PDB file of C-alpha atoms and ligand atoms in Angstrom:
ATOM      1  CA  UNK A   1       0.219  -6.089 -19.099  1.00  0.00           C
ATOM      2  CA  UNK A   2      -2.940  -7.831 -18.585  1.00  0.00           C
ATOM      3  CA  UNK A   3      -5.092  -7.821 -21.784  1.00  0.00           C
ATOM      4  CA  UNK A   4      -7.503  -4.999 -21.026  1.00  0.00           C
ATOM      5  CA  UNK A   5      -4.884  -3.157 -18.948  1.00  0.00           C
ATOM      6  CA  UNK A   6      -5.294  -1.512 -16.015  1.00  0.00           C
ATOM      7  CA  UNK A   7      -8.473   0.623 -14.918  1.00  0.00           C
ATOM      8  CA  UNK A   8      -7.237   3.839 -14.028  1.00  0.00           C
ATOM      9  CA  UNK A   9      -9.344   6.076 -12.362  1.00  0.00           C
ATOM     10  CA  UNK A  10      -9.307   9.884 -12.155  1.00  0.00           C
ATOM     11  CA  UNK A  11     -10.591  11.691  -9.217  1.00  0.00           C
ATOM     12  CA  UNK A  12     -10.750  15.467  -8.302  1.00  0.00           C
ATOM     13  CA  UNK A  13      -8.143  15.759  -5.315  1.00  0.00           C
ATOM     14  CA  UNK A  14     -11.252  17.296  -2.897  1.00  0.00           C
ATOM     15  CA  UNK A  15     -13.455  13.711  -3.619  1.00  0.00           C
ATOM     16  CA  UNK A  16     -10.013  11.423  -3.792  1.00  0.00           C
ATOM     17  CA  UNK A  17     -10.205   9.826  -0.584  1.00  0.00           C
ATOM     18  CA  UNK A  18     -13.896   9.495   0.125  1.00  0.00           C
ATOM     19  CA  UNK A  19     -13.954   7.508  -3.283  1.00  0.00           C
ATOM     20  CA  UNK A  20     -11.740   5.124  -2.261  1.00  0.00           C
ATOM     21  CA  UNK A  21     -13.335   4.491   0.759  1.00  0.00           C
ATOM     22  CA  UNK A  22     -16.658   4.237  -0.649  1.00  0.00           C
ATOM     23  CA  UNK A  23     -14.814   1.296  -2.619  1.00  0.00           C
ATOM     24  CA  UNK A  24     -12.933  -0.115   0.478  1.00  0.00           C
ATOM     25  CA  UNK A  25     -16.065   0.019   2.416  1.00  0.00           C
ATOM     26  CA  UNK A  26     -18.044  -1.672  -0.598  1.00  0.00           C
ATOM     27  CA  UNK A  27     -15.702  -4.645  -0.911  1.00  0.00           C
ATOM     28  CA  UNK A  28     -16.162  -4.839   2.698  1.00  0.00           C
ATOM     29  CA  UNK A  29     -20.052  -5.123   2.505  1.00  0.00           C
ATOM     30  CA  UNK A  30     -19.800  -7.764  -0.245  1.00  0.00           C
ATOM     31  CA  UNK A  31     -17.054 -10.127   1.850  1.00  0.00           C
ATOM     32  CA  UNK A  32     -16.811  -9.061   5.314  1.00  0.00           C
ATOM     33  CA  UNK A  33     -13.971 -11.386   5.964  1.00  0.00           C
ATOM     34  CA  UNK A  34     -12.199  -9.497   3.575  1.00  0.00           C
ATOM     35  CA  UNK A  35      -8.429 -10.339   3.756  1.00  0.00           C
ATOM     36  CA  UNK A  36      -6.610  -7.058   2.879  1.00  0.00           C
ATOM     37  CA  UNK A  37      -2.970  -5.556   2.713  1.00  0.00           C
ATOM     38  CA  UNK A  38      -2.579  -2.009   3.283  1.00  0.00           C
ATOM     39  CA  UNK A  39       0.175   0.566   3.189  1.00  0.00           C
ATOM     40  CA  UNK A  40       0.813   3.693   5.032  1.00  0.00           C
ATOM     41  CA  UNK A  41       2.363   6.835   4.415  1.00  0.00           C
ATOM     42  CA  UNK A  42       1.161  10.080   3.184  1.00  0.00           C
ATOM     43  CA  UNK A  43      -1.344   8.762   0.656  1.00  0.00           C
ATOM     44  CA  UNK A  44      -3.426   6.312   2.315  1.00  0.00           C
ATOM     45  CA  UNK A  45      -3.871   8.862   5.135  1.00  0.00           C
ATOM     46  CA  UNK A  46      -7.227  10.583   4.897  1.00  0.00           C
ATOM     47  CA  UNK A  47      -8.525   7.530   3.099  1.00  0.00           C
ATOM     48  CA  UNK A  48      -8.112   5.807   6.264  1.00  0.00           C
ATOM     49  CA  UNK A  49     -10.193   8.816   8.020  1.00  0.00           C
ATOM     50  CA  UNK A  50     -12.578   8.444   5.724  1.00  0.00           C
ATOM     51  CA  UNK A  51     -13.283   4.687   5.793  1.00  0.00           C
ATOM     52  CA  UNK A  52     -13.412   5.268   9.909  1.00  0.00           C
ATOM     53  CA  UNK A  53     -15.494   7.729   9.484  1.00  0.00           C
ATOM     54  CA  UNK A  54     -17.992   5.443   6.918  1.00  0.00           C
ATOM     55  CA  UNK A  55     -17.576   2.786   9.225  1.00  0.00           C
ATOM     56  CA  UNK A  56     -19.354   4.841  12.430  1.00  0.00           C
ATOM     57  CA  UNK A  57     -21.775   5.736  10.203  1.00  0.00           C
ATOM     58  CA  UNK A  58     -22.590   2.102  10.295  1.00  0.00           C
ATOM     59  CA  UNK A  59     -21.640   2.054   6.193  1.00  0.00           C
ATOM     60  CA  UNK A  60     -19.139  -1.376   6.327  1.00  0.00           C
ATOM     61  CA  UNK A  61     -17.291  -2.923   9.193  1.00  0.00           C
ATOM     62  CA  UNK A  62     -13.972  -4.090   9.547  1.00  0.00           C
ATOM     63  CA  UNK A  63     -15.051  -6.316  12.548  1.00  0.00           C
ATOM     64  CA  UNK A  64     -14.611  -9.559  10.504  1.00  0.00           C
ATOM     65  CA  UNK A  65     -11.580  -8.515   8.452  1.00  0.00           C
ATOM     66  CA  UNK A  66      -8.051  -9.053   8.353  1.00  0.00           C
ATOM     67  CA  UNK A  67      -5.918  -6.456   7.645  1.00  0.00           C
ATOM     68  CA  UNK A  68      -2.017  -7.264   6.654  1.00  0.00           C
ATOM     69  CA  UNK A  69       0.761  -4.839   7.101  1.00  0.00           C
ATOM     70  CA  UNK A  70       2.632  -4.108   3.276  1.00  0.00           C
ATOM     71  CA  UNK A  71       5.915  -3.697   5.080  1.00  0.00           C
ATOM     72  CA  UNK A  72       7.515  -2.048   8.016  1.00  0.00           C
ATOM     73  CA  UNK A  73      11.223  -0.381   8.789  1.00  0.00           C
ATOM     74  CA  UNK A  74      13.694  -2.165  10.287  1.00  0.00           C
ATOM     75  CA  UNK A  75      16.021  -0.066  13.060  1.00  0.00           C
ATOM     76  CA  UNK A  76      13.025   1.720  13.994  1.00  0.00           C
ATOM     77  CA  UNK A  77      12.320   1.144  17.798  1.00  0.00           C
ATOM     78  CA  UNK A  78       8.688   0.012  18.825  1.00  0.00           C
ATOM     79  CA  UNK A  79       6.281   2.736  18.881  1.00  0.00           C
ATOM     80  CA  UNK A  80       8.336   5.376  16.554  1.00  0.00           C
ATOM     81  CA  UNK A  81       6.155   7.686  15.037  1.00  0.00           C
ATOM     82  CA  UNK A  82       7.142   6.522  11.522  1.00  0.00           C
ATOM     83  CA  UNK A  83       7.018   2.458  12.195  1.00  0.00           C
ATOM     84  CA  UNK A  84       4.368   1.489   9.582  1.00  0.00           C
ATOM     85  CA  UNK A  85       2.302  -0.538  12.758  1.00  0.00           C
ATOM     86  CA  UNK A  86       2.056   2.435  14.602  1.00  0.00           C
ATOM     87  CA  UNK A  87       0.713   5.002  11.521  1.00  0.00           C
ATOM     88  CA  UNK A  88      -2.112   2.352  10.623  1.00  0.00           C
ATOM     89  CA  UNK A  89      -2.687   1.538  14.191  1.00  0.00           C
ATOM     90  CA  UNK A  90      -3.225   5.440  14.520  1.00  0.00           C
ATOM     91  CA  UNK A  91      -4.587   6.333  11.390  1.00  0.00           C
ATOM     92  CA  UNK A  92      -7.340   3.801  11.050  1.00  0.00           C
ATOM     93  CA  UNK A  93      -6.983   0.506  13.906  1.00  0.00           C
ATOM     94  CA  UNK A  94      -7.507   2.675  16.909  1.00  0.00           C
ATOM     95  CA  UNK A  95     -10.464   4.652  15.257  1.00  0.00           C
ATOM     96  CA  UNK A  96     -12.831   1.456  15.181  1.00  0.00           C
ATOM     97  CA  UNK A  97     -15.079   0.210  17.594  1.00  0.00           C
ATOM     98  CA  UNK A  98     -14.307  -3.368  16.722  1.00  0.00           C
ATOM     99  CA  UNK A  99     -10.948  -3.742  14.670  1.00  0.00           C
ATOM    100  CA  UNK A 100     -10.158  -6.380  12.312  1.00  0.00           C
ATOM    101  CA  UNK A 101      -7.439  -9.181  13.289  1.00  0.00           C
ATOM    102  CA  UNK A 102      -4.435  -7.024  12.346  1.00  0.00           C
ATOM    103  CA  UNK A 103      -0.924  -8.957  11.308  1.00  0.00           C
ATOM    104  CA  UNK A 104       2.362  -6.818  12.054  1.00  0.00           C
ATOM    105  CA  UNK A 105       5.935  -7.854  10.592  1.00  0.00           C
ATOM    106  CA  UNK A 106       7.516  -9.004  13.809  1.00  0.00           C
ATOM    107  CA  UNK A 107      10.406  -6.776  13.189  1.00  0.00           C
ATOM    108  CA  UNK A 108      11.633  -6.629  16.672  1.00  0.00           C
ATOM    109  CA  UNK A 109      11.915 -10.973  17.056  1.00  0.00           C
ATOM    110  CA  UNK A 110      14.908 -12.525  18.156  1.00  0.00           C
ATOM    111  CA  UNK A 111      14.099 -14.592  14.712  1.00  0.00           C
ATOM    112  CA  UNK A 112      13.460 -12.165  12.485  1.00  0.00           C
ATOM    113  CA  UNK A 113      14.170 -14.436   9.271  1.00  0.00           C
ATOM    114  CA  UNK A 114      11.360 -16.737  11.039  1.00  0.00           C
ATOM    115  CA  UNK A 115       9.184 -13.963  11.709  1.00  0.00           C
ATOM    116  CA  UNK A 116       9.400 -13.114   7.834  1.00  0.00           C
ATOM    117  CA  UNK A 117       8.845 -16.380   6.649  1.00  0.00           C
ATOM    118  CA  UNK A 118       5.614 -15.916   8.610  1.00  0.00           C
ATOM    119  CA  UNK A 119       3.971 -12.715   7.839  1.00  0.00           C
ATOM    120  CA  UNK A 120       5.037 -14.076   3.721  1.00  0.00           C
ATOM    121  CA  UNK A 121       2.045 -16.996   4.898  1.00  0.00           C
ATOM    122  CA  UNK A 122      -0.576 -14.250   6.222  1.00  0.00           C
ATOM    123  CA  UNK A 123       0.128 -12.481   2.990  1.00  0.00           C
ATOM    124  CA  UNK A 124      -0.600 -15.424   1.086  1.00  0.00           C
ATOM    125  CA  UNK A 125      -4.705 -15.474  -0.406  1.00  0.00           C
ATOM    126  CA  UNK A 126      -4.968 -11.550  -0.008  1.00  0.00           C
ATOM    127  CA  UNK A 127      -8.276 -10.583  -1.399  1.00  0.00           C
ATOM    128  CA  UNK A 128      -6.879  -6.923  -1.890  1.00  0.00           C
ATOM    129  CA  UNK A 129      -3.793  -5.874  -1.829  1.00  0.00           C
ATOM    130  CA  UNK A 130      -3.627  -1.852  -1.413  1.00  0.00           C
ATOM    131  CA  UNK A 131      -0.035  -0.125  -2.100  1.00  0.00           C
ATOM    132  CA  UNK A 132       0.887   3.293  -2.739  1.00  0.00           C
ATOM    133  CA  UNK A 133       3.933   4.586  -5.260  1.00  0.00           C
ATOM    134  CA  UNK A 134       7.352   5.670  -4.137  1.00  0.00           C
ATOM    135  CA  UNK A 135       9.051   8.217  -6.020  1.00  0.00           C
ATOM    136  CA  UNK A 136      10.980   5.910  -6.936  1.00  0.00           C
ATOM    137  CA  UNK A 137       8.837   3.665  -8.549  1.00  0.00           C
ATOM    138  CA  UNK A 138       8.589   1.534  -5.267  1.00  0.00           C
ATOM    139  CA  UNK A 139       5.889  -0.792  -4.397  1.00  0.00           C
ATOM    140  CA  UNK A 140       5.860  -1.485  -0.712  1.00  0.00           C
ATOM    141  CA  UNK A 141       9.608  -1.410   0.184  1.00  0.00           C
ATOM    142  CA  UNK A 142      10.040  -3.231  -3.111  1.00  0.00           C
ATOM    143  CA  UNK A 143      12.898  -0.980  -4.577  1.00  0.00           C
ATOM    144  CA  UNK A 144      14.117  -0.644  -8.096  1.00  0.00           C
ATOM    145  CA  UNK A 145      15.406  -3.912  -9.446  1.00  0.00           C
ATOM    146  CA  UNK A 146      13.103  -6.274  -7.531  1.00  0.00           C
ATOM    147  CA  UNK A 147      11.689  -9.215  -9.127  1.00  0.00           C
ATOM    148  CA  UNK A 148       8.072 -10.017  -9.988  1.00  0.00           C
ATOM    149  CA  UNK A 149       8.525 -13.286  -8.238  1.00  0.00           C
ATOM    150  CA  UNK A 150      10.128 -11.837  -5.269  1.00  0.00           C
ATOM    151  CA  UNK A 151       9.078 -13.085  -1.901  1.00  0.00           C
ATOM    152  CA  UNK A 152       8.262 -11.148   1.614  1.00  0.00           C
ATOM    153  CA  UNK A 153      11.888 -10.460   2.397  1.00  0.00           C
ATOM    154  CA  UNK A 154      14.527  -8.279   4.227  1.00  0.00           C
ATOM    155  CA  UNK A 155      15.635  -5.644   2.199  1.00  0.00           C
ATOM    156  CA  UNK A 156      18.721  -3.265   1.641  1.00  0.00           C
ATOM    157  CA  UNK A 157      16.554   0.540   0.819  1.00  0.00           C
ATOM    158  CA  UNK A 158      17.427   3.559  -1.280  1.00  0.00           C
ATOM    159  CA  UNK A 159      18.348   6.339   0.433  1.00  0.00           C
ATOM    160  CA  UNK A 160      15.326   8.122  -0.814  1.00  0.00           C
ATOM    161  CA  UNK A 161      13.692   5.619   0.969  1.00  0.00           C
ATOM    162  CA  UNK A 162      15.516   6.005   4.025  1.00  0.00           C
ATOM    163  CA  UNK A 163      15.443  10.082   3.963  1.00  0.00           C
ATOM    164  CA  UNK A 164      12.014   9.750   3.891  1.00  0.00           C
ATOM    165  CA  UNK A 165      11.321   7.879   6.784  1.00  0.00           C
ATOM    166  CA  UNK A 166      13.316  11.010   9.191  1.00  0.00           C
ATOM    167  CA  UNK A 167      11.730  13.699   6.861  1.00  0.00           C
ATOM    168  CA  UNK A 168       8.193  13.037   5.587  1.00  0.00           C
ATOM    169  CA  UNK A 169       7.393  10.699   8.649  1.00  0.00           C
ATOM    170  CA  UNK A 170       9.186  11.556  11.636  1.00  0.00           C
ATOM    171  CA  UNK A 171      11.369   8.970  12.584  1.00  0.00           C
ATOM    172  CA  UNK A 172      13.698   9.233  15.548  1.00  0.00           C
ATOM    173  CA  UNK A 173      16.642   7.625  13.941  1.00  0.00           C
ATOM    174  CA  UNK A 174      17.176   6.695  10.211  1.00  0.00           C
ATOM    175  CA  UNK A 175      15.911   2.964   9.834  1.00  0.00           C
ATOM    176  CA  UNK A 176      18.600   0.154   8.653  1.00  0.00           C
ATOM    177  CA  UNK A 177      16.490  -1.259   6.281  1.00  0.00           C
ATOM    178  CA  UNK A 178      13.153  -2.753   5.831  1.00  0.00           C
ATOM    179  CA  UNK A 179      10.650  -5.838   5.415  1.00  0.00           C
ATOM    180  CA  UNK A 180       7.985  -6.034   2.295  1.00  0.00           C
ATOM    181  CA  UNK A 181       5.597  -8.309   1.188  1.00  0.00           C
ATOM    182  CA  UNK A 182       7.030  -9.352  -2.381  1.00  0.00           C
ATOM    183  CA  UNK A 183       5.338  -9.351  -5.261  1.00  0.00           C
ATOM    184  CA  UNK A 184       4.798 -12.784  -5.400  1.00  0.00           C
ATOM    185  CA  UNK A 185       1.662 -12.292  -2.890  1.00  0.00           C
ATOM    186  CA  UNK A 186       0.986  -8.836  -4.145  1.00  0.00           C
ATOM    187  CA  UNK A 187       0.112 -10.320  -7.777  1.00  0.00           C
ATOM    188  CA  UNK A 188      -1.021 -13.506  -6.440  1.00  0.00           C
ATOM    189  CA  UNK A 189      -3.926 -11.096  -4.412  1.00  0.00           C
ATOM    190  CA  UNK A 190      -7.544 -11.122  -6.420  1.00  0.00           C
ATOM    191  CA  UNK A 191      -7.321  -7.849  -7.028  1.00  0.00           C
ATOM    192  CA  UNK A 192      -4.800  -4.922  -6.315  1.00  0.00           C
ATOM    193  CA  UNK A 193      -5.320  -1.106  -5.929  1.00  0.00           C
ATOM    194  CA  UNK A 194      -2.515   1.377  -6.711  1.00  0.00           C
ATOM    195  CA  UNK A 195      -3.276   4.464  -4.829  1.00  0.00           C
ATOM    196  CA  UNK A 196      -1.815   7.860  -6.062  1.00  0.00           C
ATOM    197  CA  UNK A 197      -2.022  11.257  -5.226  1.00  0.00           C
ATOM    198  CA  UNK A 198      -0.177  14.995  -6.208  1.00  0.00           C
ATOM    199  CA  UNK A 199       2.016  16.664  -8.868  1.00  0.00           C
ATOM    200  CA  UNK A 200       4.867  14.958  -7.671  1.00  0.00           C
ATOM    201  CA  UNK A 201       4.067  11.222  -8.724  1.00  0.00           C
ATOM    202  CA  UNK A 202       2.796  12.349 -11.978  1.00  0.00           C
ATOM    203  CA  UNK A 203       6.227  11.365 -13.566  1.00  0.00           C
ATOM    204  CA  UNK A 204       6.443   8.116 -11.963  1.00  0.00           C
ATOM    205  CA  UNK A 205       3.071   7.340 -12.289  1.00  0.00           C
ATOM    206  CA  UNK A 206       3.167   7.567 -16.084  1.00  0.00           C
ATOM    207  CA  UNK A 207       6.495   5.525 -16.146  1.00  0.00           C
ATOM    208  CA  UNK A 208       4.756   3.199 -14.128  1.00  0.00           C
ATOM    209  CA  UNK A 209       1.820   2.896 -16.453  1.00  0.00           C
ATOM    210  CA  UNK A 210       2.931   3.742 -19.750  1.00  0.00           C
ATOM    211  CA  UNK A 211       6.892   3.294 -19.441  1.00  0.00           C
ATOM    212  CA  UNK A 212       8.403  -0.345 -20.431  1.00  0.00           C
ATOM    213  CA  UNK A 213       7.263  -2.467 -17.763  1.00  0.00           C
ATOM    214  CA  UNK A 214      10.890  -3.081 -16.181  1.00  0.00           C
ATOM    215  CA  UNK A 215      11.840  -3.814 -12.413  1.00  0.00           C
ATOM    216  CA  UNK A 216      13.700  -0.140 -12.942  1.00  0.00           C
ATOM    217  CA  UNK A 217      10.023   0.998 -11.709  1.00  0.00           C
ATOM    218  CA  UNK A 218       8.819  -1.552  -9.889  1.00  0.00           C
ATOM    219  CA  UNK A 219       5.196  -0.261  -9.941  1.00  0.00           C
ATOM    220  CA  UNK A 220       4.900  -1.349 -13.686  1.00  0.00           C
ATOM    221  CA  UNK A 221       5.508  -4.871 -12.862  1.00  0.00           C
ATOM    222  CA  UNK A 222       1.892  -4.832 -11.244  1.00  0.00           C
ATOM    223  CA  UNK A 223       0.565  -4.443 -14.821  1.00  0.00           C
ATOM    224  CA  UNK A 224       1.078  -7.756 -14.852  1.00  0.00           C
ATOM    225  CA  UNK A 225      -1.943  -8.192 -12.187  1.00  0.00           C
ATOM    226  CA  UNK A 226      -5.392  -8.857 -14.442  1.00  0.00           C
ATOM    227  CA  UNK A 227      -6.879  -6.838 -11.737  1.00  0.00           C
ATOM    228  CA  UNK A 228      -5.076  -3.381 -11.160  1.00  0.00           C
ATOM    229  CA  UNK A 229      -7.104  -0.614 -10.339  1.00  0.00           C
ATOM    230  CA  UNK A 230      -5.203   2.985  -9.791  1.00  0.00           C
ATOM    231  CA  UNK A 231      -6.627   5.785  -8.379  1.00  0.00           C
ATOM    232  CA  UNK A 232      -5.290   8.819  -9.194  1.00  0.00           C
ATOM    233  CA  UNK A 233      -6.085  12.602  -8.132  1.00  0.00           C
ATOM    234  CA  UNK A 234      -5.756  14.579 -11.627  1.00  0.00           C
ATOM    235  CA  UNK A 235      -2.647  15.952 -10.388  1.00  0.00           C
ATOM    236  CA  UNK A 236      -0.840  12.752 -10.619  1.00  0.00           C
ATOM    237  CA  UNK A 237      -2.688  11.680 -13.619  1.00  0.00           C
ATOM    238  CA  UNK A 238      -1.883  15.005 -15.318  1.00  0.00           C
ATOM    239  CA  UNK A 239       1.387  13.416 -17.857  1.00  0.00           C
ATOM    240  CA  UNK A 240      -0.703  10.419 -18.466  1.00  0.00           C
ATOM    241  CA  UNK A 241      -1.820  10.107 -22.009  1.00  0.00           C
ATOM    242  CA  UNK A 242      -3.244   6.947 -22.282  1.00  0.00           C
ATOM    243  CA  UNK A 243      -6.181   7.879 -20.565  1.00  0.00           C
TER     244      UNK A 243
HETATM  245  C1  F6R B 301       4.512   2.484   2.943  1.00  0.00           C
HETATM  246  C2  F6R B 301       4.802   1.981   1.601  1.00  0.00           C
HETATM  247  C3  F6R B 301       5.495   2.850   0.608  1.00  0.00           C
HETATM  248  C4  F6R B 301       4.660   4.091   0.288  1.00  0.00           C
HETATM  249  C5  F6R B 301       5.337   4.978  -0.741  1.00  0.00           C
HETATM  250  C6  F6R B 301       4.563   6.264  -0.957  1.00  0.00           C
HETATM  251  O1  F6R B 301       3.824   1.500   3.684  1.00  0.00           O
HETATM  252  O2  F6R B 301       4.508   0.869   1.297  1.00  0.00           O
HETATM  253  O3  F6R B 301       5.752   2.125  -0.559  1.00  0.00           O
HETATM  254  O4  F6R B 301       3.407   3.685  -0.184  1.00  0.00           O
HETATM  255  O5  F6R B 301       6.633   5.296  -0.363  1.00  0.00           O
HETATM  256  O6  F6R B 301       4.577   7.012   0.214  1.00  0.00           O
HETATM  257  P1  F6R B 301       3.701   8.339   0.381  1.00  0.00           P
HETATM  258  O7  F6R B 301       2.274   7.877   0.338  1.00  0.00           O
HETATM  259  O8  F6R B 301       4.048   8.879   1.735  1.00  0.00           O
HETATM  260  O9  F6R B 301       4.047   9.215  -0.746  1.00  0.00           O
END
């Protein structure tokens, strides 16, 4: 854990997104070339709408930004509903005027080893790295037992993981695996946000931050970052009690 720990902060559910955004969309006015990794899923979802919508309001642009996709399913044919591309592509690319230089994992190559080994370089120098939790303590598609020095890699997931991709996100078949940046990158980033919303995380979310910091739960290896920032609705934060 980095010496002051992490800053956690606690946000009404109604305000949860628009906070974050206002913070996305003020890192954005201080570097505009702002080299970011985002997630997708349920979470990040009407954060997304909300830094769109501060965007048309001509609050922070994503014109000269790169944005770098945390990981994407492998099995999943182009254009499923559920392929990590196509959610931030929906969610947030295709609501900009002028979108930032967007890198996808290249999960459909003929090389995909080669094709890892290059999104690992774009995910090299992040300025931000954005992730959400799994219930299961993942980080990306960085499962239980992954190592802190662990690179952008192919990876075997939980069949949590795997249920959730038919059931929470609509995918057309059940993916074969997946590709994550590792969290070599995501602690080598300047700074890294955990974002975390609802009842349901509040148990992992206090292992995360106040269990032993173990690659059981990945997400407590990023207390390792000098730099973590978590936002939490009070619903997850609710079994914290270091706060
Ligand atoms: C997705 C990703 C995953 C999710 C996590 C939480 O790109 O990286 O690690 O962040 O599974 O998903 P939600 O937000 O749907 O609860």
């Amino acid at each position: 854990m980095s010496a002051n720990g992490p800053r956690v902060l606690v946000v009404p559910q109604v305000g949860w997104a628009a906070a974050v955004a206002a913070e996305l969309a003020a890192r954005l006015v201080e570097r505009p070339s702002l080299r970011v990794c985002l997630p997708t899923g349920g979470t990040p979802t009407p954060v997304y709408a909300a830094l769109a919508k501060a965007v048309r309001a001509g609050r922070c642009s994503l014109a000269a930004a790169t944005v770098v996709l945390l990981d994407e399913w492998v099995g999943l044919a182009p254009g499923d509903p559920a392929r990590c591309d196509v959610r931030l592509q929906g969610e947030l690319l295709d609501h900009l005027e002028t979108p930032p230089a967007f890198v996808r994992i290249g999960v459909d190559a003929a090389d995909l080893a080669a094709a890892v080994a290059r999104h690992d370089a774009a995910a090299a120098g992040l300025d931000l790295a954005v992730v959400g939790l799994g219930m299961n303590g993942h980080i990306g598609f960085n499962e239980p037992g992954s190592s802190p020095s662990g690179a952008t890699r192919v990876v075997a997931l939980q069949p949590v993981t795997i249920t959730a991709a038919t059931a929470q996100y609509g995918a057309r078949s059940a993916p074969s695996g997946g590709v994550t940046v590792g969290f070599a990158r995501l602690l080598a980033a300047q700074e890294v946000w955990l974002l975390v919303t609802g009842e349901r995380k509040a148990a992992v979310l206090r292992q995360a931050l106040e269990g032993p910091e173990d690659a059981a739960c990945p997400a407590s290896l990023l207390r390792r970052h000098p730099r973590l920032t978590v936002f939490a609705d009070e619903a997850a934060a609710a079994q914290l009690r270091g706060i």
